[in-house]
Coordinates of C-alpha atoms and ligand atoms in Angstrom, one line a residue:
M814 CA -0.7 -16.3 -12.3
N815 CA 1.9 -15.7 -15.0
I816 CA 3.4 -12.2 -15.6
V817 CA 5.6 -11.2 -18.5
L818 CA 7.9 -8.2 -18.4
I819 CA 8.6 -6.4 -21.7
G820 CA 10.8 -3.3 -22.2
I821 CA 13.8 -2.1 -24.0
Q822 CA 17.2 -3.0 -22.5
G823 CA 17.7 -0.6 -19.6
S824 CA 14.0 0.0 -19.0
G825 CA 14.4 -1.4 -15.5
K826 CA 13.0 -4.9 -15.7
G827 CA 15.8 -6.2 -13.5
T828 CA 15.4 -3.4 -11.0
L829 CA 11.7 -4.0 -10.9
V830 CA 12.3 -7.7 -10.2
T831 CA 14.7 -6.8 -7.4
S832 CA 12.0 -4.4 -5.8
L833 CA 9.2 -6.9 -6.2
E834 CA 11.2 -9.7 -4.6
K835 CA 11.2 -7.6 -1.4
K836 CA 7.4 -7.3 -1.5
F837 CA 6.1 -10.8 -2.4
N838 CA 7.2 -14.3 -3.4
F839 CA 7.3 -15.5 -7.0
N840 CA 9.1 -17.9 -9.3
L841 CA 11.5 -15.8 -11.5
I842 CA 12.4 -16.9 -15.0
S843 CA 15.0 -14.4 -16.1
T844 CA 16.3 -15.9 -19.3
G845 CA 19.3 -13.5 -19.6
Q846 CA 20.4 -14.4 -16.0
L847 CA 19.8 -18.2 -16.5
L848 CA 21.9 -18.0 -19.7
R849 CA 24.7 -16.0 -17.9
E850 CA 24.7 -18.8 -15.2
E851 CA 25.4 -21.3 -18.0
V852 CA 28.2 -19.0 -19.2
M853 CA 29.7 -18.9 -15.7
T854 CA 30.1 -22.7 -15.7
G855 CA 32.7 -22.4 -18.5
S856 CA 31.0 -25.2 -20.5
D857 CA 31.1 -25.3 -24.4
L858 CA 27.4 -24.4 -24.3
G859 CA 28.3 -21.4 -22.1
K860 CA 31.0 -20.3 -24.5
H861 CA 28.6 -20.4 -27.4
I862 CA 26.0 -18.4 -25.4
K863 CA 28.5 -15.8 -24.4
E864 CA 29.5 -15.2 -28.0
I865 CA 25.9 -14.6 -29.0
Q866 CA 25.3 -12.3 -26.0
M867 CA 28.4 -10.2 -26.8
N868 CA 27.1 -9.7 -30.3
G869 CA 23.7 -8.6 -29.0
K870 CA 21.9 -11.4 -30.8
L871 CA 19.3 -13.8 -29.6
V872 CA 20.3 -17.3 -28.3
E873 CA 18.6 -20.2 -30.2
L874 CA 15.1 -21.0 -29.1
N875 CA 15.9 -24.6 -28.2
I876 CA 18.6 -23.5 -25.8
V877 CA 16.3 -20.9 -24.2
M878 CA 13.4 -23.3 -23.8
N879 CA 15.7 -25.8 -22.2
V880 CA 16.8 -23.4 -19.4
I881 CA 13.1 -22.3 -19.0
N882 CA 11.8 -25.8 -18.8
K883 CA 14.5 -26.8 -16.2
K884 CA 13.6 -23.8 -14.1
L885 CA 9.8 -24.4 -14.4
Q886 CA 10.3 -27.9 -13.0
S887 CA 11.2 -26.4 -9.6
K888 CA 8.4 -23.8 -9.7
D889 CA 6.8 -23.7 -6.2
K890 CA 5.0 -20.4 -5.9
K891 CA 1.6 -19.1 -7.2
I892 CA 3.0 -16.3 -9.3
T893 CA 5.7 -16.7 -12.0
I894 CA 7.4 -13.7 -13.6
F895 CA 9.1 -14.0 -17.0
D896 CA 11.8 -11.4 -17.5
G897 CA 13.4 -11.2 -20.9
F898 CA 11.1 -13.9 -22.4
P899 CA 9.4 -13.9 -24.8
R900 CA 11.4 -11.6 -27.1
N901 CA 9.7 -12.3 -30.4
I902 CA 6.5 -13.8 -31.8
E903 CA 8.0 -17.3 -32.2
Q904 CA 8.9 -17.3 -28.5
A905 CA 5.5 -15.9 -27.5
K906 CA 3.8 -18.8 -29.3
A907 CA 6.2 -21.2 -27.5
L908 CA 5.1 -19.6 -24.2
D909 CA 1.4 -19.8 -25.0
K910 CA 1.9 -23.5 -25.4
I911 CA 3.2 -24.0 -21.9
C912 CA 1.2 -21.5 -19.9
K913 CA -1.5 -18.8 -20.0
V914 CA -0.1 -15.2 -19.8
D915 CA -2.3 -13.2 -17.4
I916 CA -0.4 -9.9 -17.3
V917 CA 2.2 -8.2 -19.5
L918 CA 3.9 -5.2 -18.0
Y919 CA 5.4 -3.1 -20.8
L920 CA 8.0 -0.8 -19.2
N921 CA 8.0 2.1 -21.7
L922 CA 11.2 4.2 -21.8
T923 CA 13.1 6.3 -24.4
K924 CA 16.2 4.9 -25.9
E925 CA 18.2 7.9 -24.7
I926 CA 17.4 7.3 -21.0
A927 CA 17.9 3.6 -21.4
I928 CA 21.4 4.0 -22.8
E929 CA 22.3 6.3 -19.9
R930 CA 21.1 3.7 -17.4
L931 CA 22.8 0.7 -19.1
L932 CA 26.2 2.4 -19.1
S933 CA 25.9 3.0 -15.4
R934 CA 24.5 -0.4 -14.6
L935 CA 26.2 -2.7 -12.2
T936 CA 25.0 -6.3 -11.9
C937 CA 25.7 -8.8 -9.1
S938 CA 27.7 -11.7 -10.5
K939 CA 26.0 -14.0 -7.9
C940 CA 22.3 -13.1 -7.5
G941 CA 21.9 -11.0 -10.7
H942 CA 20.4 -8.0 -8.8
V943 CA 21.0 -4.7 -10.6
F944 CA 22.2 -1.3 -9.3
N945 CA 23.1 2.1 -10.6
R946 CA 26.8 2.9 -10.0
H947 CA 25.8 6.6 -9.2
R948 CA 23.4 5.4 -6.5
I949 CA 25.5 2.6 -4.9
N950 CA 29.0 3.4 -3.5
S951 CA 30.2 -0.2 -3.3
T952 CA 31.5 -3.1 -5.3
V953 CA 29.7 -5.6 -3.1
C954 CA 26.1 -6.6 -3.5
P955 CA 24.1 -5.4 -0.5
D956 CA 21.6 -8.3 -1.0
C957 CA 24.0 -11.3 -1.2
G958 CA 27.6 -10.1 -0.8
G959 CA 28.4 -11.0 -4.4
K960 CA 30.7 -8.9 -6.6
L961 CA 29.1 -6.0 -8.5
E962 CA 30.4 -5.6 -12.0
Q963 CA 29.5 -4.2 -15.4
R964 CA 27.9 -6.9 -17.5
Y965 CA 30.2 -8.3 -20.3
D966 CA 27.5 -7.4 -22.9
D967 CA 26.9 -3.9 -21.7
T968 CA 29.1 -2.4 -24.4
I969 CA 27.8 0.4 -26.7
D970 CA 28.1 -2.0 -29.7
S971 CA 26.1 -4.8 -28.1
I972 CA 23.6 -2.3 -26.6
N973 CA 22.9 -0.8 -30.0
K974 CA 22.4 -4.3 -31.5
R975 CA 20.0 -5.2 -28.7
F976 CA 18.0 -2.0 -29.3
E977 CA 17.7 -2.9 -33.0
G978 CA 16.5 -6.4 -32.0
F979 CA 14.0 -4.9 -29.5
Y980 CA 12.3 -2.6 -32.1
L981 CA 12.3 -5.3 -34.8
D982 CA 11.4 -8.5 -33.0
T983 CA 10.1 -7.7 -29.5
Y984 CA 8.0 -4.5 -30.2
P985 CA 5.4 -6.5 -32.3
L986 CA 4.6 -8.4 -29.1
I987 CA 3.0 -5.3 -27.7
E988 CA 0.3 -5.5 -30.4
K989 CA -0.2 -9.2 -29.8
Y990 CA -0.7 -8.8 -26.1
K991 CA -2.9 -5.7 -26.6
K992 CA -5.2 -7.9 -28.7
D993 CA -5.0 -10.6 -26.0
N994 CA -6.2 -8.0 -23.5
V995 CA -3.4 -8.5 -21.1
L996 CA -1.1 -5.5 -21.8
F997 CA -0.4 -2.8 -19.2
E998 CA 1.9 0.1 -20.2
V999 CA 3.9 1.5 -17.4
D1000 CA 5.9 4.8 -17.6
A1001 CA 9.5 3.5 -16.8
S1002 CA 11.0 6.9 -16.4
G1003 CA 10.1 7.2 -12.7
T1004 CA 12.1 6.2 -9.7
P1005 CA 12.5 2.4 -9.0
D1006 CA 9.9 2.8 -6.2
E1007 CA 7.4 4.6 -8.4
V1008 CA 7.6 2.0 -11.1
A1009 CA 7.4 -0.9 -8.6
N1010 CA 4.4 0.6 -6.9
T1011 CA 2.5 1.1 -10.2
C1012 CA 3.3 -2.6 -11.2
L1013 CA 2.3 -3.9 -7.8
R1014 CA -1.0 -2.1 -8.0
I1015 CA -1.7 -3.7 -11.4
I1016 CA -0.7 -7.2 -10.1
N1017 CA -2.8 -6.8 -6.9
E1018 CA -5.9 -5.8 -9.0
H1019 CA -5.6 -9.0 -11.0
N1020 CA -4.6 -11.4 -8.2
N1021 CA -8.0 -11.9 -6.6
Ligands
LIG645 P1 19.1 -9.7 -20.8 O1 19.7 -10.1 -19.5 O2 17.6 -10.0 -20.8 O3 19.4 -8.3 -21.2 O4 19.7 -10.7 -21.9 C1 21.0 -10.7 -22.2 C2 21.3 -11.5 -23.5 O5 20.9 -12.9 -23.2 C3 20.5 -11.1 -24.7 O6 21.1 -10.1 -25.4 C4 20.4 -12.4 -25.5 O7 21.7 -12.7 -26.1 C5 20.3 -13.5 -24.4 N1 18.9 -13.7 -24.1 C6 18.2 -13.4 -23.0 N2 16.9 -13.7 -23.1 C7 16.7 -14.3 -24.3 C8 15.6 -14.9 -25.0 N3 14.4 -14.9 -24.5 N4 15.9 -15.4 -26.2 C9 17.1 -15.4 -26.8 N5 18.2 -14.9 -26.2 C10 18.0 -14.3 -25.0

């Protein structure tokens, strides 16, 4: 079963993934995290990706498909969750070519709450798990011991550009997936547990 997560930056996709990982096993394709891993290698490709990320723009499709295909080769679980992909119609068409999308969870959140969350977000540099600096009193990841830090692209400038991109390019996917009959809208303003339980119920209902 293939699940796609859609939501404005800060809507809690990463937090949802962290919660779901504690409840069941799945292959995770988080394109933002996979691209950040390339950045961390310090390669020329990584430098190119970082520049695009800092500008809040989208990395070229061929680069994104490369990291996705590499990750799909080691896929070993029944369920795959795509976080941060697809982000536009072109990417959705590319995904339709490689697999059938069964569920799209649209985490719906206002821009105002999303900005608040993004500016207090801490991300583990090692495992990518996300935390809110007001809820965690540590600079060390409780899940893997990695260093918790603010993401290099969580600046107001980059956040605003990513929001623009979301409404312009990603939002039209909601109509597409509604037509495909796979869209589930989830109120993302609740606590991480509330959002995770709602999503889990939807996944369980479709996983028989
Ligand atoms: P995220 O971790 O999902 O917030 O993504 C961080 C950044 O990585 C984005 O602002 C883009 O620059 C890049 N990125 C992540 N996913 C994609 C994608 N599907 N297509 C193009 N660029 C992406």
